[in-house]
PDB file of C-alpha atoms in Angstrom:
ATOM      1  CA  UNK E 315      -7.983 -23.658 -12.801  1.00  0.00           C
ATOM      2  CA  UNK E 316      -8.072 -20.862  -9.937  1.00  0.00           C
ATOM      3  CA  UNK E 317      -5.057 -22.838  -8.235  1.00  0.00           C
ATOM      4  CA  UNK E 318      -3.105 -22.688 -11.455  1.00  0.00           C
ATOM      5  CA  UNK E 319      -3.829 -19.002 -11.784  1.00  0.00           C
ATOM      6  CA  UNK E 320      -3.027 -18.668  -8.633  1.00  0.00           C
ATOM      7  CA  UNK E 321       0.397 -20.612  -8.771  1.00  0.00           C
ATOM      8  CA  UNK E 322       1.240 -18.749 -11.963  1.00  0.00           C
ATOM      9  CA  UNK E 323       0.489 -15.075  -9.915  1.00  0.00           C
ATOM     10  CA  UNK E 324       2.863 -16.309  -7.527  1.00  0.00           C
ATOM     11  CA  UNK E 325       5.590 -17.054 -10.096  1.00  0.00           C
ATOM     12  CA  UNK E 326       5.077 -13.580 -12.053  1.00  0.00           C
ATOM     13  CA  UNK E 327       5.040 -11.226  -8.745  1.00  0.00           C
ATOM     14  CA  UNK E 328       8.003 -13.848  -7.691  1.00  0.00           C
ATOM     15  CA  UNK E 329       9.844 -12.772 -10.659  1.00  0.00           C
ATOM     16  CA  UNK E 330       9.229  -8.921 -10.093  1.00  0.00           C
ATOM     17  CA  UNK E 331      10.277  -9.634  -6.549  1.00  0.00           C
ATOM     18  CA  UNK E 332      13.779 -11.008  -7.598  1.00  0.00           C
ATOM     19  CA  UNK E 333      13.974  -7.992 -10.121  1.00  0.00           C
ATOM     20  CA  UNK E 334      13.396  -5.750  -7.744  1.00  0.00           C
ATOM     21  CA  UNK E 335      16.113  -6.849  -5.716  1.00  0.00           C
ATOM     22  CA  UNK E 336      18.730  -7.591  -8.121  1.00  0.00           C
ATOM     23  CA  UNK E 337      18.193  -3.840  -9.072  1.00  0.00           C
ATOM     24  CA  UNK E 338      17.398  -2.695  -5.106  1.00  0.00           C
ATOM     25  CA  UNK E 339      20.548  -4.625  -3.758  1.00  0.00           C
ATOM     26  CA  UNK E 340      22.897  -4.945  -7.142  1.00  0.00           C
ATOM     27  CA  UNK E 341      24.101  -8.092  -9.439  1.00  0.00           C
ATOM     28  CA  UNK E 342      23.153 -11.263  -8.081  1.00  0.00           C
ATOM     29  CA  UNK E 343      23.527 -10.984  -4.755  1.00  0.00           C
ATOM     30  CA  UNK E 344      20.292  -8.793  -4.985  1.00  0.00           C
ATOM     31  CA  UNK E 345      18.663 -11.051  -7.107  1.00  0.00           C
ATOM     32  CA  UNK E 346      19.493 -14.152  -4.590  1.00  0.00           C
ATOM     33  CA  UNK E 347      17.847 -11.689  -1.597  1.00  0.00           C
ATOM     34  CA  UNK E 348      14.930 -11.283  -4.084  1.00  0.00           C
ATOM     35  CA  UNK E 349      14.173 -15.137  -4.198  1.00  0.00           C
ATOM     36  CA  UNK E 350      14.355 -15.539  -0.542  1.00  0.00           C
ATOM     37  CA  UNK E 351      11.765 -12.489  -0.361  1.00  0.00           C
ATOM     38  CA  UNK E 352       9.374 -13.892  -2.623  1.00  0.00           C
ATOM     39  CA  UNK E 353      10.022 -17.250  -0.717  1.00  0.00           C
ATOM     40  CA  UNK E 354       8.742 -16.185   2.403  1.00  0.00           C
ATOM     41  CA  UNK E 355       6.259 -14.021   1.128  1.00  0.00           C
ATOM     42  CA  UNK E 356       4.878 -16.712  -1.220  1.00  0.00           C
ATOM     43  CA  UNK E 357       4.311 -18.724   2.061  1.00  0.00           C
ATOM     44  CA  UNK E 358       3.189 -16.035   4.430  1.00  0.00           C
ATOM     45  CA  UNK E 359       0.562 -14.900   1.612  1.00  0.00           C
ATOM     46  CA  UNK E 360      -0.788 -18.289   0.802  1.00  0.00           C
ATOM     47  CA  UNK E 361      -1.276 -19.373   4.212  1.00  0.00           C
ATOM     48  CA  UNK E 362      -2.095 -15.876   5.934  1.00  0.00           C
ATOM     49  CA  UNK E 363      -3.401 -13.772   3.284  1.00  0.00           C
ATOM     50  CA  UNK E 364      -6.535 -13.818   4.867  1.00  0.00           C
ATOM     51  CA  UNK E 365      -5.716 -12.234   8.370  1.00  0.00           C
ATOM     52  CA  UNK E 366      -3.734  -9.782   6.550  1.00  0.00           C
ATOM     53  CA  UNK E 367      -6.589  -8.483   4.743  1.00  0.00           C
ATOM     54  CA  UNK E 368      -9.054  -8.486   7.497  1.00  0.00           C
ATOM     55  CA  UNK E 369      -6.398  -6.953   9.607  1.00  0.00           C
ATOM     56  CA  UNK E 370      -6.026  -4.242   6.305  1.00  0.00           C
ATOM     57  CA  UNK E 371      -9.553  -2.844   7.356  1.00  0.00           C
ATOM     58  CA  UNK E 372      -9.331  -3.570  10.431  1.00  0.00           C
ATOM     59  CA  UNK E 373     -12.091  -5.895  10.559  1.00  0.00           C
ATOM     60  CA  UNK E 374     -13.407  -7.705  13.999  1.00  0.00           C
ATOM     61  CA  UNK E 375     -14.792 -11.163  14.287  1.00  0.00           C
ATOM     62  CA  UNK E 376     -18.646 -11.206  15.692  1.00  0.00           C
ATOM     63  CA  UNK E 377     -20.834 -14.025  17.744  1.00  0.00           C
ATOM     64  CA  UNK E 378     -23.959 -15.103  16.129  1.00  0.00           C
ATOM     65  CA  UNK E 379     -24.946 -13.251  19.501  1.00  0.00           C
ATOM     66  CA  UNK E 380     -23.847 -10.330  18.465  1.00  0.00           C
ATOM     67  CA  UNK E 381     -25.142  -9.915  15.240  1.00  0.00           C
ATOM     68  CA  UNK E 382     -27.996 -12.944  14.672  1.00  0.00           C
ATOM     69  CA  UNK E 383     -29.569 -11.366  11.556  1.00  0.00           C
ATOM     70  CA  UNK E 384     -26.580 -10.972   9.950  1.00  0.00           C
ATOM     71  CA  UNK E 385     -25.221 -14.785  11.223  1.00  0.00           C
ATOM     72  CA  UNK E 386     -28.525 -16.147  10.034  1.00  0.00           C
ATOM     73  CA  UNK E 387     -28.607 -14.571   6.501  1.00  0.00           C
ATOM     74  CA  UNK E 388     -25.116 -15.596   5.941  1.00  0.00           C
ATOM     75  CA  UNK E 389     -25.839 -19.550   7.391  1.00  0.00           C
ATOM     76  CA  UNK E 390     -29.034 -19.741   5.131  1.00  0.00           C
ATOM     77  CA  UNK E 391     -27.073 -18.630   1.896  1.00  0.00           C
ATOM     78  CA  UNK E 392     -24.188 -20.914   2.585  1.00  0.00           C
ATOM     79  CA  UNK E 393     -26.578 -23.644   3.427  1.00  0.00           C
ATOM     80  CA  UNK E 394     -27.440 -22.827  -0.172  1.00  0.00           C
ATOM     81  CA  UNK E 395     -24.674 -22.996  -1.779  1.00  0.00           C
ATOM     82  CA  UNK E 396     -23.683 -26.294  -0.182  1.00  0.00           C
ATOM     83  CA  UNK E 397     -20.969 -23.987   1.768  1.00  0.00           C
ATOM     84  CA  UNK E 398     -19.533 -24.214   4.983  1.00  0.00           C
ATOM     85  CA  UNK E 399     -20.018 -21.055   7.416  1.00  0.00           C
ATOM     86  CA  UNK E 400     -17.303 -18.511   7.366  1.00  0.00           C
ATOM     87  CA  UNK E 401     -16.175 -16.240   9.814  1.00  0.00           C
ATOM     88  CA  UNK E 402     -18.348 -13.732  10.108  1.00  0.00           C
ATOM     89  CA  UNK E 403     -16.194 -10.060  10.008  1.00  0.00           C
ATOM     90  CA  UNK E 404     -17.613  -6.197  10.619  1.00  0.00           C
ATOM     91  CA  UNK E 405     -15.326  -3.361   9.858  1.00  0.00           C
ATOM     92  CA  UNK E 406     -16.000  -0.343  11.930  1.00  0.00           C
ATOM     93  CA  UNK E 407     -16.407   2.064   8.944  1.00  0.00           C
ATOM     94  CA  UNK E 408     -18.905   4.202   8.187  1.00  0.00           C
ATOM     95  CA  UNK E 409     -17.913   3.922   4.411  1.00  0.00           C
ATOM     96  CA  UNK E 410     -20.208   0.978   2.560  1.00  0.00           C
ATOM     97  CA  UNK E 411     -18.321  -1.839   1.692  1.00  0.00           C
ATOM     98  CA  UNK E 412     -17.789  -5.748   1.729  1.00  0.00           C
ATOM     99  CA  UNK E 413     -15.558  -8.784   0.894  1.00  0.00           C
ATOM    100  CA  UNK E 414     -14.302 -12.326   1.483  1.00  0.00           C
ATOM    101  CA  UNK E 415     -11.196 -13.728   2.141  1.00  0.00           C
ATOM    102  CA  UNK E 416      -9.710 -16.904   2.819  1.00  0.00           C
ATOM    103  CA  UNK E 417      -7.054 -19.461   0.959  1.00  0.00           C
ATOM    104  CA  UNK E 418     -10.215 -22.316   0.926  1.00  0.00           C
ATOM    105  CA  UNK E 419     -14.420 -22.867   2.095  1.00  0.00           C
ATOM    106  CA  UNK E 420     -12.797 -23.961   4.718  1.00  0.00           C
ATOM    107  CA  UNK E 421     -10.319 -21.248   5.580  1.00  0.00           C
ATOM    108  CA  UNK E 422     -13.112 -18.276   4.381  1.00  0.00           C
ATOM    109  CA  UNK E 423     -14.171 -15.445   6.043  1.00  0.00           C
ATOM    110  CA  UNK E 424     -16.788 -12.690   4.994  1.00  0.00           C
ATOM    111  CA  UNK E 425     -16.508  -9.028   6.104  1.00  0.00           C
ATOM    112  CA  UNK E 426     -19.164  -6.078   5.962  1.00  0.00           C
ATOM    113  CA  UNK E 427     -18.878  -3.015   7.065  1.00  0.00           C
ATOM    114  CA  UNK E 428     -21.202  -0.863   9.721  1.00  0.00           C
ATOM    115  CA  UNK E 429     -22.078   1.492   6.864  1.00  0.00           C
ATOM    116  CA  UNK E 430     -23.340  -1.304   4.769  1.00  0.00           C
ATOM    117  CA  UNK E 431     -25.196  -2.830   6.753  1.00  0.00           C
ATOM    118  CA  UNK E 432     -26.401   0.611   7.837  1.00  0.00           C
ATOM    119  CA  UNK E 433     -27.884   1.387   3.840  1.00  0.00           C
ATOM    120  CA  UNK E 434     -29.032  -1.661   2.669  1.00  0.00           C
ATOM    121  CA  UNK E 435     -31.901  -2.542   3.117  1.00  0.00           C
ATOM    122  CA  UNK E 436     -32.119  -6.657   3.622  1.00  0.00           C
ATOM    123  CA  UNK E 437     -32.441  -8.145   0.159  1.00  0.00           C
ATOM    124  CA  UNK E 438     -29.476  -6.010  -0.903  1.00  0.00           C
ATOM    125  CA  UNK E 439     -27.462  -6.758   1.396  1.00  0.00           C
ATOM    126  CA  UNK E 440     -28.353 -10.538   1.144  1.00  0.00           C
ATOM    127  CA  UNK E 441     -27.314 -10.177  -2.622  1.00  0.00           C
ATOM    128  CA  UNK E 442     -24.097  -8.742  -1.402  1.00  0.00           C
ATOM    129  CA  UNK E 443     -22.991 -11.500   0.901  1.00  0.00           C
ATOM    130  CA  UNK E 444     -24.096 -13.897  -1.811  1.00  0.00           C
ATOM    131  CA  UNK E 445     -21.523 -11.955  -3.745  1.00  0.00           C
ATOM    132  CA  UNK E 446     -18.836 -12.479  -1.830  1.00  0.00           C
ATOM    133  CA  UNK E 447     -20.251 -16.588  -0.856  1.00  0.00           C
ATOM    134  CA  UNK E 448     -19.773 -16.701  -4.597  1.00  0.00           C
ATOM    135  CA  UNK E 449     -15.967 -15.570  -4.465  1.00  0.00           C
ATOM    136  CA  UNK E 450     -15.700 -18.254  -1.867  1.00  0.00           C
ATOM    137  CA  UNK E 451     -17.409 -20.720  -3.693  1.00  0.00           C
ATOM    138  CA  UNK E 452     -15.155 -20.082  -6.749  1.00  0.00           C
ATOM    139  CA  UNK E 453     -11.992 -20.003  -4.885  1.00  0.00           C
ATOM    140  CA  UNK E 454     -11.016 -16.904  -6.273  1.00  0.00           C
ATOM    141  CA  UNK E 455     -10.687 -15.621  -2.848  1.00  0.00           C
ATOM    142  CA  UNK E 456      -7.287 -17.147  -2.330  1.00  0.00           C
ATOM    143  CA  UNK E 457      -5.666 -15.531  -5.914  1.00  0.00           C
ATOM    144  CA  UNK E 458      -7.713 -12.445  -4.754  1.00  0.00           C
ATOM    145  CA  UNK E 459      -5.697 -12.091  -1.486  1.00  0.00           C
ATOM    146  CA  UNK E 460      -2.471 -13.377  -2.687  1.00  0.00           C
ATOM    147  CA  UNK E 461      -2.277 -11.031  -5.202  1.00  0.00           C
ATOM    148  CA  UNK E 462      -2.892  -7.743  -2.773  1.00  0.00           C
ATOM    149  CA  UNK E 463      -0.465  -9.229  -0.089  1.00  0.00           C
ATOM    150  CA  UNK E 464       2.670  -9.170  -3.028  1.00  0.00           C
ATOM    151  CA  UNK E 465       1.338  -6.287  -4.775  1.00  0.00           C
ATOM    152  CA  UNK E 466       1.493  -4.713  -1.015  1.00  0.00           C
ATOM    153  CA  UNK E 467       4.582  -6.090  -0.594  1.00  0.00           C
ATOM    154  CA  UNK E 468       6.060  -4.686  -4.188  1.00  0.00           C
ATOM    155  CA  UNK E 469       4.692  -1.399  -3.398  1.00  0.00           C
ATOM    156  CA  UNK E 470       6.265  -1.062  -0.460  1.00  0.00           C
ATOM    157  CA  UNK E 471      10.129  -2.479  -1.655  1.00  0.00           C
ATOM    158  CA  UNK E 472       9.457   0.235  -4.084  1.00  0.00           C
ATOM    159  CA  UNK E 473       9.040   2.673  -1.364  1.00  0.00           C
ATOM    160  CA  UNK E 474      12.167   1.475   0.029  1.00  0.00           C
ATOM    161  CA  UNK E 475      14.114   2.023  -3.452  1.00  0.00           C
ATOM    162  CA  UNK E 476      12.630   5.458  -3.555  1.00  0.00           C
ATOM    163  CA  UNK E 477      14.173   6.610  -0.105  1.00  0.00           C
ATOM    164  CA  UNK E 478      17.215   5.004  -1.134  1.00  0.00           C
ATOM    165  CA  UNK E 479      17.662   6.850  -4.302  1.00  0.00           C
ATOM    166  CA  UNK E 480      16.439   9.865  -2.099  1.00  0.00           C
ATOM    167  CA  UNK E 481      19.383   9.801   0.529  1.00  0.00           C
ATOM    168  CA  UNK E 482      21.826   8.407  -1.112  1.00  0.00           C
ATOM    169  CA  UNK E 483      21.493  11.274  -3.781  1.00  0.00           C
ATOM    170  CA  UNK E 484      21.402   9.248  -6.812  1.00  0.00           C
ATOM    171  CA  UNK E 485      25.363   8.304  -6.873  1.00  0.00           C
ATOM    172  CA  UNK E 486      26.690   5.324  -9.435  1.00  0.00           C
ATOM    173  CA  UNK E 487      28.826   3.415  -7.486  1.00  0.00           C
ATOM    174  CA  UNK E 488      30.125   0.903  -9.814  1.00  0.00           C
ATOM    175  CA  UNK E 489      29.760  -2.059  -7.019  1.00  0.00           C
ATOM    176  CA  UNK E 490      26.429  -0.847  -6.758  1.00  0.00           C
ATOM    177  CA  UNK E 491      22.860  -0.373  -7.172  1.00  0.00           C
ATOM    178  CA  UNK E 492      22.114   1.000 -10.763  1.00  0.00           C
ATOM    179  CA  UNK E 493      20.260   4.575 -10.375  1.00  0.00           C
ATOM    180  CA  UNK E 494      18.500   4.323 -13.278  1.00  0.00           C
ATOM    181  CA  UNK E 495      17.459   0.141 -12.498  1.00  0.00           C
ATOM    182  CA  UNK E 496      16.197   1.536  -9.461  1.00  0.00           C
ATOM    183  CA  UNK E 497      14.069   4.490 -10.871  1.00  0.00           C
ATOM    184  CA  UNK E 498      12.675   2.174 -13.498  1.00  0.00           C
ATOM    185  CA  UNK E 499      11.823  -0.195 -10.388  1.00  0.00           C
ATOM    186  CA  UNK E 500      10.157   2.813  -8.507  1.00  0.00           C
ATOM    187  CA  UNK E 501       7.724   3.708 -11.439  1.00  0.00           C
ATOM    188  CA  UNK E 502       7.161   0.454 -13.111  1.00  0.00           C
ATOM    189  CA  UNK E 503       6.904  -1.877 -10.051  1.00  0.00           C
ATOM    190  CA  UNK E 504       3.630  -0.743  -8.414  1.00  0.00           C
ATOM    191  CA  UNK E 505       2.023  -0.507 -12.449  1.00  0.00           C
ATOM    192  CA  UNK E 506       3.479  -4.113 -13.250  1.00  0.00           C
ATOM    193  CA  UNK E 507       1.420  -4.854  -9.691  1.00  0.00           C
ATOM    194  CA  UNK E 508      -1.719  -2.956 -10.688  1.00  0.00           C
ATOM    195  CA  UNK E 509      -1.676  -4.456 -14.172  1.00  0.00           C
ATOM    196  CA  UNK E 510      -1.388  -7.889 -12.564  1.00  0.00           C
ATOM    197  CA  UNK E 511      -4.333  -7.448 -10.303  1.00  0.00           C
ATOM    198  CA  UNK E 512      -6.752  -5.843 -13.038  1.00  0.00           C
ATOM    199  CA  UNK E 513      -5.797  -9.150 -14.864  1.00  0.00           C
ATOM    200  CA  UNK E 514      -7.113 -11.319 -12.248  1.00  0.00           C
ATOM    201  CA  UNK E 515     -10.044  -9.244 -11.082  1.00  0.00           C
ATOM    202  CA  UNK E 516     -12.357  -7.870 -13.274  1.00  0.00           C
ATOM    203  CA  UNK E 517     -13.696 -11.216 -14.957  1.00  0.00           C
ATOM    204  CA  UNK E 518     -14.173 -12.660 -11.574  1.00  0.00           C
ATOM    205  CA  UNK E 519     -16.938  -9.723 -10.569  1.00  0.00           C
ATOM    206  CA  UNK E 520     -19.117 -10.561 -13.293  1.00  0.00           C
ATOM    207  CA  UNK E 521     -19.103 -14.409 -12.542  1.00  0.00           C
ATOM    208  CA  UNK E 522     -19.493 -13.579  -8.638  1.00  0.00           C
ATOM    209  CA  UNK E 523     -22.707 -11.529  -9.728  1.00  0.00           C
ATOM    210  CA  UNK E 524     -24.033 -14.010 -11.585  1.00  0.00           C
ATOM    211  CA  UNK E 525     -23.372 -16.562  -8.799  1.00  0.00           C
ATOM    212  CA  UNK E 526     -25.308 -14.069  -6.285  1.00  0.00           C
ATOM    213  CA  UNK E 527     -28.099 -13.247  -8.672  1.00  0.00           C
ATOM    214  CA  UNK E 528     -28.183 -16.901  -9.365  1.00  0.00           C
ATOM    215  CA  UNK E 529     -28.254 -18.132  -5.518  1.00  0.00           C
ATOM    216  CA  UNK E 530     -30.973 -15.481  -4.752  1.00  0.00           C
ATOM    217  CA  UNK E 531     -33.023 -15.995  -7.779  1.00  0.00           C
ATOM    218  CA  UNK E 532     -32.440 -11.591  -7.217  1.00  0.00           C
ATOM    219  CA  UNK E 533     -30.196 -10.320  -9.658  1.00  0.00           C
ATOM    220  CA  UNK E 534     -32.421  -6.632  -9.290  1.00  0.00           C
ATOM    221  CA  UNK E 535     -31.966  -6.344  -5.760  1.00  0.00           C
ATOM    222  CA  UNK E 536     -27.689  -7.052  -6.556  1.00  0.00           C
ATOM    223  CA  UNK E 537     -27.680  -4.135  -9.115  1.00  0.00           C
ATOM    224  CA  UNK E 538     -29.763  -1.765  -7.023  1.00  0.00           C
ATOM    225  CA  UNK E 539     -27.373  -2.677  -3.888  1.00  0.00           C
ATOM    226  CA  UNK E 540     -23.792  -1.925  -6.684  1.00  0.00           C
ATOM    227  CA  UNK E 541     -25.707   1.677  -7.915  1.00  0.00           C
ATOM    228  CA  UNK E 542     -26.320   2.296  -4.226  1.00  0.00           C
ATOM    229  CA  UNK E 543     -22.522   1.309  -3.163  1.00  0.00           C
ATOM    230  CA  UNK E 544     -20.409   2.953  -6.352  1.00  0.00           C
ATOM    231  CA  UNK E 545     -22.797   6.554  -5.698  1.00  0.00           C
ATOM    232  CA  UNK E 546     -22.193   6.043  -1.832  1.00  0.00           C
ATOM    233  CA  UNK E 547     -18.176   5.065  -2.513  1.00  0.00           C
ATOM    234  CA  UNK E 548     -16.992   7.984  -4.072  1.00  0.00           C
ATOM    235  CA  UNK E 549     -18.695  10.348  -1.234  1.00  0.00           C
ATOM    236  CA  UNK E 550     -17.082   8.169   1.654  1.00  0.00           C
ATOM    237  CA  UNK E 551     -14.139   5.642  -0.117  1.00  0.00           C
ATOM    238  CA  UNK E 552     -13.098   2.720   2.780  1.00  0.00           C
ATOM    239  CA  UNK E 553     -10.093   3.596   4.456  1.00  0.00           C
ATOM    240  CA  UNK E 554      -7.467   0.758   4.048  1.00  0.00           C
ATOM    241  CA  UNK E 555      -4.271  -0.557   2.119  1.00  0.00           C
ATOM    242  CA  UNK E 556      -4.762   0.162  -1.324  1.00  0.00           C
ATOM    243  CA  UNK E 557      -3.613  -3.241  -2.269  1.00  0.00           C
ATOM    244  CA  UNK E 558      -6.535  -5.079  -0.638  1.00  0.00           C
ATOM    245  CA  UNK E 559      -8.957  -2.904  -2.732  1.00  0.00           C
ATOM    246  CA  UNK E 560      -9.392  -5.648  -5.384  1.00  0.00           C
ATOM    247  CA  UNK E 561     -11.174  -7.849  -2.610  1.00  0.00           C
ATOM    248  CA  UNK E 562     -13.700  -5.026  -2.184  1.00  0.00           C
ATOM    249  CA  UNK E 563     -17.321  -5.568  -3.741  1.00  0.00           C
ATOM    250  CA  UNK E 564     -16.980  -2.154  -4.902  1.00  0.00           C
ATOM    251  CA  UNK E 565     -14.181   0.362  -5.258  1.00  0.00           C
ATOM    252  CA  UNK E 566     -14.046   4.378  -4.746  1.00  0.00           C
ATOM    253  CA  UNK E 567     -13.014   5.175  -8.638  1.00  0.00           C
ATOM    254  CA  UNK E 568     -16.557   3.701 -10.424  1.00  0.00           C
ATOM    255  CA  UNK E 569     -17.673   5.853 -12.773  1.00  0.00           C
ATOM    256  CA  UNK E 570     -14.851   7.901 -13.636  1.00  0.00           C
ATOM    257  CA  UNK E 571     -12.823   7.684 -17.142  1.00  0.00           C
ATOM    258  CA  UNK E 572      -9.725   7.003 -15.330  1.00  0.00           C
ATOM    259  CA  UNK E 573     -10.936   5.171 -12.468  1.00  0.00           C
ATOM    260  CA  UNK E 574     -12.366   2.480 -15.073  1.00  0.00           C
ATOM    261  CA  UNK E 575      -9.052   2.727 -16.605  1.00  0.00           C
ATOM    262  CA  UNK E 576      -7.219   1.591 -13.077  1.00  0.00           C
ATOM    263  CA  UNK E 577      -9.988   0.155 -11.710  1.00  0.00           C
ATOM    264  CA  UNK E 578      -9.507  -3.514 -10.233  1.00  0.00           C
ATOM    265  CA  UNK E 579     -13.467  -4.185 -11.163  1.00  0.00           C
ATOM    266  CA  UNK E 580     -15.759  -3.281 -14.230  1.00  0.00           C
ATOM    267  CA  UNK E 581     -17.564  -0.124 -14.159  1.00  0.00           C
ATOM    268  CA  UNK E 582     -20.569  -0.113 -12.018  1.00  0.00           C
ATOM    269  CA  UNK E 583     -22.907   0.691 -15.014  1.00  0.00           C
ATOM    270  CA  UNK E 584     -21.346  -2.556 -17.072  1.00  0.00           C
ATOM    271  CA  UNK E 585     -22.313  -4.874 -14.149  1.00  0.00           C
ATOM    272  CA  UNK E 586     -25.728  -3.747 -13.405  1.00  0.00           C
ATOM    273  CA  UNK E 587     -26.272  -4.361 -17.360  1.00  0.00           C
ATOM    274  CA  UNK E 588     -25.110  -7.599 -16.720  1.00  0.00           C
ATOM    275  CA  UNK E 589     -27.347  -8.629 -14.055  1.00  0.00           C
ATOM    276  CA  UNK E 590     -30.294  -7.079 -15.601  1.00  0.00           C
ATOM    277  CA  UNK E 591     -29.816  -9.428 -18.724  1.00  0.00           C
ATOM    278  CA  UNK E 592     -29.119 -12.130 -16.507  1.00  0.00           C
ATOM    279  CA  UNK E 593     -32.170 -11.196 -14.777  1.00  0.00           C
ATOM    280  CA  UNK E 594     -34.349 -12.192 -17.754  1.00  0.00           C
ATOM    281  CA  UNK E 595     -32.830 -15.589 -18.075  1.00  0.00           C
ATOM    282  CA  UNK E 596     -33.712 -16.967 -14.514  1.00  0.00           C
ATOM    283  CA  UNK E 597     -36.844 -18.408 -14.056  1.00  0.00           C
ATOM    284  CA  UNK E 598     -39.667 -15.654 -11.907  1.00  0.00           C
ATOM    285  CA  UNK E 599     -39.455 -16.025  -7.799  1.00  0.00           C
ATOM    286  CA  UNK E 600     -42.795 -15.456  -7.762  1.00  0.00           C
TER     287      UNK E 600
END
C-alpha cells in the first residue's frame, strides 16, 4: 500500500511539475520540458532521496567506534523488530531532532542530532529511534523522502517563476509565458506541495508511535521524549531545507494555532494522548 501511495505522490507532484512548466516555459513546449523534469526527478528522488535528505541537515555517517552506545541501542531495537541495521547518521546541531530515511530496510538510514542525544536521557531517546525504526519498518520512509525531494524541487521552479516575473517586468508576450499562469504557479505551487505532504504525513506519526511504544513496551518514556522535543523545538528549530521537515520526529511550529494548521505532523499534545491510551492497552514491563 505505501508503494502505491508512493507511486500515486509521484504522479500528482509529476502533474504539478508539467503544470508548472507549461505555464513557466509557455504552450506545450513547456509542458513537454515539465515531463522530462519530473522524469528525472522521479528517478533521482526514488533512488537518492535518501542522501539528499541526510545531506539537507547535513548529517555525517559514524563507526560503531565512534558512538557504541548509540550503535548498540539502535542494533538491539532493530534486532527487535526483525530489521536490518541502518546507517547510523549524527547531525551537528545543537537543535533536538531525529529521522530516517531510505527508499527500503535495506537502503535505511537513521539520523540524530548532537542536541538530542545531548537531552534525552536513554529510554527517551531509545523510544525515539524506535520511532523512526518504525518509519523504516513501515516503509513510509521512501514516500516520506520522495515527497520533500519534489516538494523541494516545486518550491524552488517556483522561485525561478518568481524572478522571472520579477525581471522580465510582468510583460504578455503573446508567444509567451502567461503572467498571470505564472503568478498563480508562484502562490499555489509551494501550497499544492505543502497540502500534499500534510496528506501523507500526519497519519503516519501516530502509527510510528505506536510502533515505538509497541517495540519498547514504553509508550511514557515516547511522550515524555515528544513534550521534551516540541518545548525544546520552538526555542532552537533545526536548521535545514524546509522540505525535508516532514521526515523530522518533531517540527518547530507544535503548539501553535497555525503551526497545527501547516504542520506536516499532529500537534504534540494529540500524540502524547495517543500514547498514553495506548499505554494502557500493552501489557506492564514490570
Amino acid at each position: 500500500m505505501n508503494q502505491f501511495k508512493t507511486v500515486a505522490l509521484l504522479g500528482l507532484l509529476s502533474a504539478l511539475l508539467i503544470t508548472i512548466g507549461y505555464w513557466l516555459i509557455g504552450g506545450w513546449t513547456g509542458a513537454f520540458i515539465g515531463i522530462a523534469l519530473a522524469a528525472v526527478t522521479n528517478l533521482g528522488s526514488w533512488y537518492f532521496s535518501d542522501r539528499i535528505a541526510l545531506a539537507a541537515y547535513g548529517a555525517q555517517p559514524i563507526s560503531y567506534q565512534q558512538a557504541p552506545s548509540l550503535y548498540q541501542m539502535v542494533q538491539k531495537l532493530c534486532d527487535r523488530a526483525g530489521l536490518p541495521m541502518p546507517g547510523v547518521y549524527i547531525v551537528p546541531s545543537p537543535a533536538a531532532n531525529a529521522f530516517a530515511t531510505g527508499r527500503d530496510p535495506e537502503h535505511a538510514a537513521v539520523a540524530v542530532t548532537e542536541g538530542i542525544l545531548n537531552i534525552l536521557p536513554e529510554d527517551e531517546l531509545e523510544a525515539v529511534i524506535a520511532h523512526e525504526l518504525s518509519h523504516i519498518y513501515n516503509r513510509d520512509t521512501l514516500t516520506q523522502a520522495v515527497s520533500a525531494t519534489i516538494a523541494g524541487a516545486i518550491s524552488f521552479m517556483a522561485q525561478m517563476v518568481s524572478y522571472s516575473m520579477w525581471f522580465s517586468g510582468g510583460r504578455d508576450d503573446r508567444d509567451g509565458p502567461n503572467p498571470l499562469g505564472m503568478l498563480l504557479t508562484v502562490i499555489l505551487a509551494p501550497i499544492a506541495a505543502t497540502v500534499i505532504q500534510l496528506g501523507i504525513s500526519r497519519t503516519r506519526e501516530f502509527s510510528a508511535d505506536a510502533g515505538a511504544a509497541k517495540l519498547t513496551g514504553n509508550p511514557r518514556a515516547l511522550a515524555r521524549a515528544l513534550q521534551r522535543l516540541s518545548a525544546g523545538a520552538r526555542q532552537m528549530p533545526i536548521e535545514g531545507n524546509p522540505a525535508f521537515e516532514p521526515l523530522l520526529i518533531i517540527n518547530s511550529f507544535s503548539g501553535e494555532f497555525l503551526g497545527n494548521l501547516f504542520s506536516t505532523h499532529p500537534s504534540t499534545q494529540a500524540r502524547i494522548q495517543a500514547l498514553l491510551k495506548l499505554e494502557q492497552q500493552l501489557p506492564s514491563r514490570y
